[in-house]
Amino acid sequence: MVEPAPLTPCPPWLLDHWRDVYRRHEQGQLPHALLFTGMRGVGKKQFVRFVAESLLCRNCSEIGACGKCDSCAQLTAGAHAEFSVLLPEGAAMNIKVDSVRELVSWLQLSAPPGRYRCALIDTADAMNRNAANSLLKTLEEPGERAVLLLAADRPGSLPATIRSRCQATNLSLRDTSAAITWLEEQGMDDAQAHLSRARVGPIALLEQLSDEWIESEQLLQKAWKDLFLMRASVGKIVDSISGLPTTRCLRNFSNWTLMANKRQLNLPIGADHATSELISEVHDGLDSEQWFALYDRMQQLYRSDSASFKTQTVLEGLFADIRTMTQG
Ligand SMILES: [Zn+2]
């Protein structure tokens, strides 16, 4: 017997955004495809799941699902006939074209009268181009009362043809006091100060203060340093961080490359003490043209679908090239 899972709550600072969706639902004007973007850790994944569960509820209201109807019971039992979730899979954590095709044909069947059929892709940027393109069919000929909910950290990596067919909403932190209260409830001291300095949303902010996060941050800093200061072979360096998600690695390296370029131009780099030190230490590894070329490459890597490949595959090529540059 599987224990029923509770329904997903709305991140309290995003309730206003839910009211917008609810209003459109009430007016019978809910678009077939909704894309939610927003800064990392603002709660996109949780929000889209909350929206799906609320829309499926028989008594959907301004506060979300009722938790009591047959639909809510099916959701908590983890078996709802009108709800489908597409998750990244495999070592590369990407969404495969076959899974998308399956979802598309499922979504084209009609929902029972008066009800929605919801599909959720909460890591839409984990789709490669082929997978994303196969979504087009459902965006062009959606089934009756079919709703596709997408969330993406990097909407720029979705094809423009997809973006233009979705109604996009940027989930912003409209209600900072709700976020501060939530952070305090999670045991954070000085939540207001932390949040005002953060460039991420409340959920990522909480994660960044965890031991696990700090440890992996140190691993990444060591890898970057070892690479430029030739302290270890490329293979060894890549191995040391191959357990971390590709997007995390690329995001850090991309940021650090941008900071190196800012330093070249004598601009403030806006980093904490440890990061500033890291940037200074590796700075002489490349000349200004090389730093700029690397920045260009990082941007391309970050925007392309390389995030859907394995960390090892992406980093081996990148690091080998950086090593060649530093030796050149
Ligand atoms: Zn309900």
PDB file of C-alpha atoms in Angstrom, residues 97-322:
ATOM      1  CA  VAL A  97      11.746  12.590 -28.094  1.00  0.00           C
ATOM      2  CA  ASP A  98       9.823   9.291 -27.742  1.00  0.00           C
ATOM      3  CA  SER A  99       8.446  10.318 -24.362  1.00  0.00           C
ATOM      4  CA  VAL A 100       7.312  13.643 -25.800  1.00  0.00           C
ATOM      5  CA  ARG A 101       5.584  11.892 -28.720  1.00  0.00           C
ATOM      6  CA  GLU A 102       3.756   9.619 -26.306  1.00  0.00           C
ATOM      7  CA  LEU A 103       2.644  12.608 -24.247  1.00  0.00           C
ATOM      8  CA  VAL A 104       1.467  14.433 -27.353  1.00  0.00           C
ATOM      9  CA  SER A 105      -0.808  11.599 -28.480  1.00  0.00           C
ATOM     10  CA  TRP A 106      -2.139  11.213 -24.944  1.00  0.00           C
ATOM     11  CA  LEU A 107      -2.880  14.924 -24.771  1.00  0.00           C
ATOM     12  CA  GLN A 108      -4.839  14.784 -27.998  1.00  0.00           C
ATOM     13  CA  LEU A 109      -7.447  12.436 -26.566  1.00  0.00           C
ATOM     14  CA  SER A 110     -10.308  14.469 -25.174  1.00  0.00           C
ATOM     15  CA  ALA A 111     -10.834  14.989 -21.487  1.00  0.00           C
ATOM     16  CA  PRO A 112     -14.099  13.870 -19.804  1.00  0.00           C
ATOM     17  CA  PRO A 113     -16.832  16.526 -20.124  1.00  0.00           C
ATOM     18  CA  GLY A 114     -16.178  19.643 -18.070  1.00  0.00           C
ATOM     19  CA  ARG A 115     -12.728  18.533 -16.973  1.00  0.00           C
ATOM     20  CA  TYR A 116      -9.181  19.242 -18.003  1.00  0.00           C
ATOM     21  CA  ARG A 117      -6.481  16.914 -19.153  1.00  0.00           C
ATOM     22  CA  CYS A 118      -3.149  18.238 -17.866  1.00  0.00           C
ATOM     23  CA  ALA A 119       0.365  17.493 -18.945  1.00  0.00           C
ATOM     24  CA  LEU A 120       3.303  18.888 -17.072  1.00  0.00           C
ATOM     25  CA  ILE A 121       6.905  19.344 -18.152  1.00  0.00           C
ATOM     26  CA  ASP A 122       8.630  21.084 -15.267  1.00  0.00           C
ATOM     27  CA  THR A 123      12.111  20.981 -16.769  1.00  0.00           C
ATOM     28  CA  ALA A 124      11.192  21.970 -20.299  1.00  0.00           C
ATOM     29  CA  ASP A 125      14.757  23.094 -21.003  1.00  0.00           C
ATOM     30  CA  ALA A 126      15.863  19.458 -20.584  1.00  0.00           C
ATOM     31  CA  MET A 127      14.253  18.702 -23.945  1.00  0.00           C
ATOM     32  CA  ASN A 128      16.639  18.622 -26.839  1.00  0.00           C
ATOM     33  CA  ARG A 129      15.617  20.314 -30.055  1.00  0.00           C
ATOM     34  CA  ASN A 130      13.994  17.206 -31.534  1.00  0.00           C
ATOM     35  CA  ALA A 131      12.006  16.549 -28.405  1.00  0.00           C
ATOM     36  CA  ALA A 132      10.889  20.182 -28.236  1.00  0.00           C
ATOM     37  CA  ASN A 133       9.916  20.205 -31.895  1.00  0.00           C
ATOM     38  CA  SER A 134       7.726  17.171 -31.459  1.00  0.00           C
ATOM     39  CA  LEU A 135       5.656  19.230 -29.008  1.00  0.00           C
ATOM     40  CA  LEU A 136       4.657  21.548 -31.834  1.00  0.00           C
ATOM     41  CA  LYS A 137       1.927  19.169 -32.986  1.00  0.00           C
ATOM     42  CA  THR A 138       0.085  19.433 -29.704  1.00  0.00           C
ATOM     43  CA  LEU A 139       0.534  23.201 -29.601  1.00  0.00           C
ATOM     44  CA  GLU A 140      -0.981  23.491 -33.068  1.00  0.00           C
ATOM     45  CA  GLU A 141      -3.813  20.978 -32.665  1.00  0.00           C
ATOM     46  CA  PRO A 142      -4.454  20.678 -28.939  1.00  0.00           C
ATOM     47  CA  GLY A 143      -7.088  18.217 -27.733  1.00  0.00           C
ATOM     48  CA  GLU A 144     -10.329  19.462 -26.241  1.00  0.00           C
ATOM     49  CA  ARG A 145      -9.620  21.003 -22.769  1.00  0.00           C
ATOM     50  CA  ALA A 146      -6.025  19.912 -22.916  1.00  0.00           C
ATOM     51  CA  VAL A 147      -3.616  22.020 -20.899  1.00  0.00           C
ATOM     52  CA  LEU A 148       0.121  21.830 -21.252  1.00  0.00           C
ATOM     53  CA  LEU A 149       2.112  23.346 -18.393  1.00  0.00           C
ATOM     54  CA  LEU A 150       5.791  24.035 -18.905  1.00  0.00           C
ATOM     55  CA  ALA A 151       8.453  25.450 -16.608  1.00  0.00           C
ATOM     56  CA  ALA A 152      11.948  26.385 -17.667  1.00  0.00           C
ATOM     57  CA  ASP A 153      14.997  27.969 -16.065  1.00  0.00           C
ATOM     58  CA  ARG A 154      16.435  28.828 -19.439  1.00  0.00           C
ATOM     59  CA  PRO A 155      13.506  29.549 -21.761  1.00  0.00           C
ATOM     60  CA  GLY A 156      16.021  30.800 -24.331  1.00  0.00           C
ATOM     61  CA  SER A 157      17.024  27.222 -24.983  1.00  0.00           C
ATOM     62  CA  LEU A 158      13.502  26.355 -26.132  1.00  0.00           C
ATOM     63  CA  PRO A 159      12.883  26.835 -29.864  1.00  0.00           C
ATOM     64  CA  ALA A 160      11.167  30.130 -30.692  1.00  0.00           C
ATOM     65  CA  THR A 161       8.370  28.151 -32.371  1.00  0.00           C
ATOM     66  CA  ILE A 162       7.519  26.636 -28.987  1.00  0.00           C
ATOM     67  CA  ARG A 163       7.821  29.858 -27.007  1.00  0.00           C
ATOM     68  CA  SER A 164       5.619  31.773 -29.412  1.00  0.00           C
ATOM     69  CA  ARG A 165       2.826  29.221 -29.068  1.00  0.00           C
ATOM     70  CA  CYS A 166       2.779  29.309 -25.267  1.00  0.00           C
ATOM     71  CA  GLN A 167       1.448  31.989 -23.019  1.00  0.00           C
ATOM     72  CA  ALA A 168       4.546  32.875 -21.029  1.00  0.00           C
ATOM     73  CA  THR A 169       4.556  34.195 -17.475  1.00  0.00           C
ATOM     74  CA  ASN A 170       7.607  35.325 -15.597  1.00  0.00           C
ATOM     75  CA  LEU A 171       7.142  34.194 -12.006  1.00  0.00           C
ATOM     76  CA  SER A 172       8.465  37.166 -10.099  1.00  0.00           C
ATOM     77  CA  LEU A 173       8.827  37.616  -6.369  1.00  0.00           C
ATOM     78  CA  ARG A 174       5.873  39.962  -6.075  1.00  0.00           C
ATOM     79  CA  ASP A 175       5.340  39.184  -2.428  1.00  0.00           C
ATOM     80  CA  THR A 176       8.721  39.423  -0.693  1.00  0.00           C
ATOM     81  CA  SER A 177       7.222  39.503   2.798  1.00  0.00           C
ATOM     82  CA  ALA A 178       5.654  36.066   2.201  1.00  0.00           C
ATOM     83  CA  ALA A 179       9.073  34.829   1.060  1.00  0.00           C
ATOM     84  CA  ILE A 180      10.789  36.249   4.153  1.00  0.00           C
ATOM     85  CA  THR A 181       8.222  34.633   6.458  1.00  0.00           C
ATOM     86  CA  TRP A 182       8.695  31.294   4.692  1.00  0.00           C
ATOM     87  CA  LEU A 183      12.497  31.502   4.967  1.00  0.00           C
ATOM     88  CA  GLU A 184      12.204  32.306   8.668  1.00  0.00           C
ATOM     89  CA  GLU A 185       9.925  29.306   9.106  1.00  0.00           C
ATOM     90  CA  GLN A 186      12.642  27.166   7.528  1.00  0.00           C
ATOM     91  CA  GLY A 187      15.003  28.377  10.241  1.00  0.00           C
ATOM     92  CA  MET A 188      16.933  31.061   8.350  1.00  0.00           C
ATOM     93  CA  ASP A 189      18.304  33.939  10.403  1.00  0.00           C
ATOM     94  CA  ASP A 190      18.438  37.366   8.783  1.00  0.00           C
ATOM     95  CA  ALA A 191      16.155  36.151   6.018  1.00  0.00           C
ATOM     96  CA  GLN A 192      15.404  39.678   4.848  1.00  0.00           C
ATOM     97  CA  ALA A 193      19.079  40.575   4.454  1.00  0.00           C
ATOM     98  CA  HIS A 194      19.891  37.294   2.709  1.00  0.00           C
ATOM     99  CA  LEU A 195      16.995  37.675   0.316  1.00  0.00           C
ATOM    100  CA  SER A 196      17.799  41.267  -0.567  1.00  0.00           C
ATOM    101  CA  ARG A 197      21.349  40.260  -1.545  1.00  0.00           C
ATOM    102  CA  ALA A 198      20.356  37.054  -3.328  1.00  0.00           C
ATOM    103  CA  ARG A 199      20.200  36.770  -7.046  1.00  0.00           C
ATOM    104  CA  VAL A 200      18.109  33.615  -6.744  1.00  0.00           C
ATOM    105  CA  GLY A 201      14.650  32.827  -5.424  1.00  0.00           C
ATOM    106  CA  PRO A 202      13.823  31.707  -1.858  1.00  0.00           C
ATOM    107  CA  ILE A 203      14.082  27.964  -2.560  1.00  0.00           C
ATOM    108  CA  ALA A 204      17.541  28.224  -4.142  1.00  0.00           C
ATOM    109  CA  LEU A 205      18.614  30.643  -1.417  1.00  0.00           C
ATOM    110  CA  LEU A 206      17.767  28.089   1.248  1.00  0.00           C
ATOM    111  CA  GLU A 207      19.597  25.394  -0.708  1.00  0.00           C
ATOM    112  CA  GLN A 208      22.684  27.562  -1.108  1.00  0.00           C
ATOM    113  CA  LEU A 209      23.078  27.795   2.631  1.00  0.00           C
ATOM    114  CA  SER A 210      23.053  24.002   3.027  1.00  0.00           C
ATOM    115  CA  ASP A 211      26.267  22.072   3.763  1.00  0.00           C
ATOM    116  CA  GLU A 212      25.830  19.954   0.648  1.00  0.00           C
ATOM    117  CA  TRP A 213      25.649  23.021  -1.572  1.00  0.00           C
ATOM    118  CA  ILE A 214      28.660  24.651   0.028  1.00  0.00           C
ATOM    119  CA  GLU A 215      30.670  21.447  -0.426  1.00  0.00           C
ATOM    120  CA  SER A 216      29.880  21.155  -4.106  1.00  0.00           C
ATOM    121  CA  GLU A 217      30.615  24.859  -4.566  1.00  0.00           C
ATOM    122  CA  GLN A 218      34.076  24.219  -3.129  1.00  0.00           C
ATOM    123  CA  LEU A 219      34.552  21.260  -5.490  1.00  0.00           C
ATOM    124  CA  LEU A 220      33.709  23.445  -8.469  1.00  0.00           C
ATOM    125  CA  GLN A 221      36.065  26.207  -7.331  1.00  0.00           C
ATOM    126  CA  LYS A 222      38.864  23.702  -6.859  1.00  0.00           C
ATOM    127  CA  ALA A 223      38.251  22.221 -10.304  1.00  0.00           C
ATOM    128  CA  TRP A 224      38.371  25.653 -11.961  1.00  0.00           C
ATOM    129  CA  LYS A 225      41.573  26.522 -10.139  1.00  0.00           C
ATOM    130  CA  ASP A 226      43.251  23.167 -10.895  1.00  0.00           C
ATOM    131  CA  LEU A 227      42.380  23.592 -14.541  1.00  0.00           C
ATOM    132  CA  PHE A 228      44.030  26.999 -14.953  1.00  0.00           C
ATOM    133  CA  LEU A 229      46.926  26.398 -12.573  1.00  0.00           C
ATOM    134  CA  MET A 230      47.683  22.993 -14.197  1.00  0.00           C
ATOM    135  CA  ARG A 231      47.474  21.190 -10.901  1.00  0.00           C
ATOM    136  CA  ALA A 232      45.845  18.034 -12.285  1.00  0.00           C
ATOM    137  CA  SER A 233      45.040  16.347 -15.582  1.00  0.00           C
ATOM    138  CA  VAL A 234      41.836  17.320 -17.383  1.00  0.00           C
ATOM    139  CA  GLY A 235      40.505  13.765 -16.873  1.00  0.00           C
ATOM    140  CA  LYS A 236      41.028  13.942 -13.116  1.00  0.00           C
ATOM    141  CA  ILE A 237      39.453  17.370 -12.826  1.00  0.00           C
ATOM    142  CA  VAL A 238      36.391  16.338 -14.811  1.00  0.00           C
ATOM    143  CA  ASP A 239      36.041  13.194 -12.682  1.00  0.00           C
ATOM    144  CA  SER A 240      36.032  15.241  -9.503  1.00  0.00           C
ATOM    145  CA  ILE A 241      32.855  17.093 -10.513  1.00  0.00           C
ATOM    146  CA  SER A 242      31.178  14.595 -12.850  1.00  0.00           C
ATOM    147  CA  GLY A 243      28.574  13.844 -10.172  1.00  0.00           C
ATOM    148  CA  LEU A 244      27.231  17.418 -10.279  1.00  0.00           C
ATOM    149  CA  PRO A 245      24.490  18.416 -12.701  1.00  0.00           C
ATOM    150  CA  THR A 246      25.695  19.831 -16.047  1.00  0.00           C
ATOM    151  CA  THR A 247      23.629  22.999 -15.673  1.00  0.00           C
ATOM    152  CA  ARG A 248      25.149  23.730 -12.261  1.00  0.00           C
ATOM    153  CA  CYS A 249      28.695  23.360 -13.653  1.00  0.00           C
ATOM    154  CA  LEU A 250      27.992  25.424 -16.748  1.00  0.00           C
ATOM    155  CA  ARG A 251      26.265  28.138 -14.755  1.00  0.00           C
ATOM    156  CA  ASN A 252      29.224  28.530 -12.411  1.00  0.00           C
ATOM    157  CA  PHE A 253      31.871  28.433 -15.148  1.00  0.00           C
ATOM    158  CA  SER A 254      29.867  30.834 -17.241  1.00  0.00           C
ATOM    159  CA  ASN A 255      29.557  33.274 -14.321  1.00  0.00           C
ATOM    160  CA  TRP A 256      33.234  33.016 -13.503  1.00  0.00           C
ATOM    161  CA  THR A 257      34.212  33.642 -17.106  1.00  0.00           C
ATOM    162  CA  LEU A 258      31.989  36.709 -17.167  1.00  0.00           C
ATOM    163  CA  MET A 259      33.651  37.936 -13.965  1.00  0.00           C
ATOM    164  CA  ALA A 260      37.110  37.397 -15.482  1.00  0.00           C
ATOM    165  CA  ASN A 261      36.082  39.543 -18.429  1.00  0.00           C
ATOM    166  CA  LYS A 262      34.753  42.250 -16.130  1.00  0.00           C
ATOM    167  CA  ARG A 263      38.050  42.191 -14.278  1.00  0.00           C
ATOM    168  CA  GLN A 264      39.852  42.669 -17.593  1.00  0.00           C
ATOM    169  CA  LEU A 265      37.785  45.806 -18.110  1.00  0.00           C
ATOM    170  CA  ASN A 266      38.326  46.980 -14.520  1.00  0.00           C
ATOM    171  CA  LEU A 267      34.624  46.687 -13.796  1.00  0.00           C
ATOM    172  CA  PRO A 268      33.328  45.597 -10.390  1.00  0.00           C
ATOM    173  CA  ILE A 269      32.760  41.839 -10.545  1.00  0.00           C
ATOM    174  CA  GLY A 270      30.121  41.671  -7.809  1.00  0.00           C
ATOM    175  CA  ALA A 271      31.233  38.462  -6.123  1.00  0.00           C
ATOM    176  CA  ASP A 272      31.757  37.222  -2.584  1.00  0.00           C
ATOM    177  CA  HIS A 273      35.237  36.998  -1.091  1.00  0.00           C
ATOM    178  CA  ALA A 274      36.002  33.356  -2.051  1.00  0.00           C
ATOM    179  CA  THR A 275      34.864  33.888  -5.632  1.00  0.00           C
ATOM    180  CA  SER A 276      36.836  37.134  -6.011  1.00  0.00           C
ATOM    181  CA  GLU A 277      39.934  35.281  -4.885  1.00  0.00           C
ATOM    182  CA  LEU A 278      39.278  32.489  -7.336  1.00  0.00           C
ATOM    183  CA  ILE A 279      38.914  34.977 -10.191  1.00  0.00           C
ATOM    184  CA  SER A 280      42.235  36.660  -9.275  1.00  0.00           C
ATOM    185  CA  GLU A 281      44.083  33.371  -8.973  1.00  0.00           C
ATOM    186  CA  VAL A 282      43.132  32.053 -12.399  1.00  0.00           C
ATOM    187  CA  HIS A 283      43.232  35.428 -14.076  1.00  0.00           C
ATOM    188  CA  ASP A 284      46.691  35.199 -15.616  1.00  0.00           C
ATOM    189  CA  GLY A 285      45.879  31.821 -17.154  1.00  0.00           C
ATOM    190  CA  LEU A 286      44.488  33.494 -20.283  1.00  0.00           C
ATOM    191  CA  ASP A 287      45.015  36.806 -22.058  1.00  0.00           C
ATOM    192  CA  SER A 288      42.132  39.210 -22.607  1.00  0.00           C
ATOM    193  CA  GLU A 289      41.267  37.928 -26.085  1.00  0.00           C
ATOM    194  CA  GLN A 290      41.179  34.391 -24.817  1.00  0.00           C
ATOM    195  CA  TRP A 291      38.951  35.336 -21.893  1.00  0.00           C
ATOM    196  CA  PHE A 292      36.567  36.984 -24.287  1.00  0.00           C
ATOM    197  CA  ALA A 293      36.565  33.973 -26.639  1.00  0.00           C
ATOM    198  CA  LEU A 294      35.901  31.707 -23.679  1.00  0.00           C
ATOM    199  CA  TYR A 295      33.018  33.893 -22.546  1.00  0.00           C
ATOM    200  CA  ASP A 296      31.511  33.609 -26.014  1.00  0.00           C
ATOM    201  CA  ARG A 297      31.832  29.843 -25.944  1.00  0.00           C
ATOM    202  CA  MET A 298      30.343  29.564 -22.460  1.00  0.00           C
ATOM    203  CA  GLN A 299      27.340  31.584 -23.550  1.00  0.00           C
ATOM    204  CA  GLN A 300      26.798  29.294 -26.515  1.00  0.00           C
ATOM    205  CA  LEU A 301      27.180  26.201 -24.362  1.00  0.00           C
ATOM    206  CA  TYR A 302      24.835  27.539 -21.740  1.00  0.00           C
ATOM    207  CA  ARG A 303      22.165  28.534 -24.215  1.00  0.00           C
ATOM    208  CA  SER A 304      22.407  25.438 -26.392  1.00  0.00           C
ATOM    209  CA  ASP A 305      20.955  22.112 -25.406  1.00  0.00           C
ATOM    210  CA  SER A 306      24.314  20.904 -24.130  1.00  0.00           C
ATOM    211  CA  ALA A 307      22.799  20.996 -20.656  1.00  0.00           C
ATOM    212  CA  SER A 308      20.903  17.886 -21.695  1.00  0.00           C
ATOM    213  CA  PHE A 309      24.155  15.954 -22.160  1.00  0.00           C
ATOM    214  CA  LYS A 310      26.196  14.281 -19.446  1.00  0.00           C
ATOM    215  CA  THR A 311      28.429  16.528 -17.340  1.00  0.00           C
ATOM    216  CA  GLN A 312      31.437  14.478 -18.382  1.00  0.00           C
ATOM    217  CA  THR A 313      30.755  14.766 -22.118  1.00  0.00           C
ATOM    218  CA  VAL A 314      30.271  18.526 -22.001  1.00  0.00           C
ATOM    219  CA  LEU A 315      33.189  19.328 -19.723  1.00  0.00           C
ATOM    220  CA  GLU A 316      35.851  17.083 -21.240  1.00  0.00           C
ATOM    221  CA  GLY A 317      35.866  18.981 -24.532  1.00  0.00           C
ATOM    222  CA  LEU A 318      35.592  22.383 -22.874  1.00  0.00           C
ATOM    223  CA  PHE A 319      38.343  21.734 -20.339  1.00  0.00           C
ATOM    224  CA  ALA A 320      40.713  20.199 -22.898  1.00  0.00           C
ATOM    225  CA  ASP A 321      40.367  23.369 -25.006  1.00  0.00           C
ATOM    226  CA  ILE A 322      40.906  25.664 -22.019  1.00  0.00           C
TER     227      ILE A 322
END
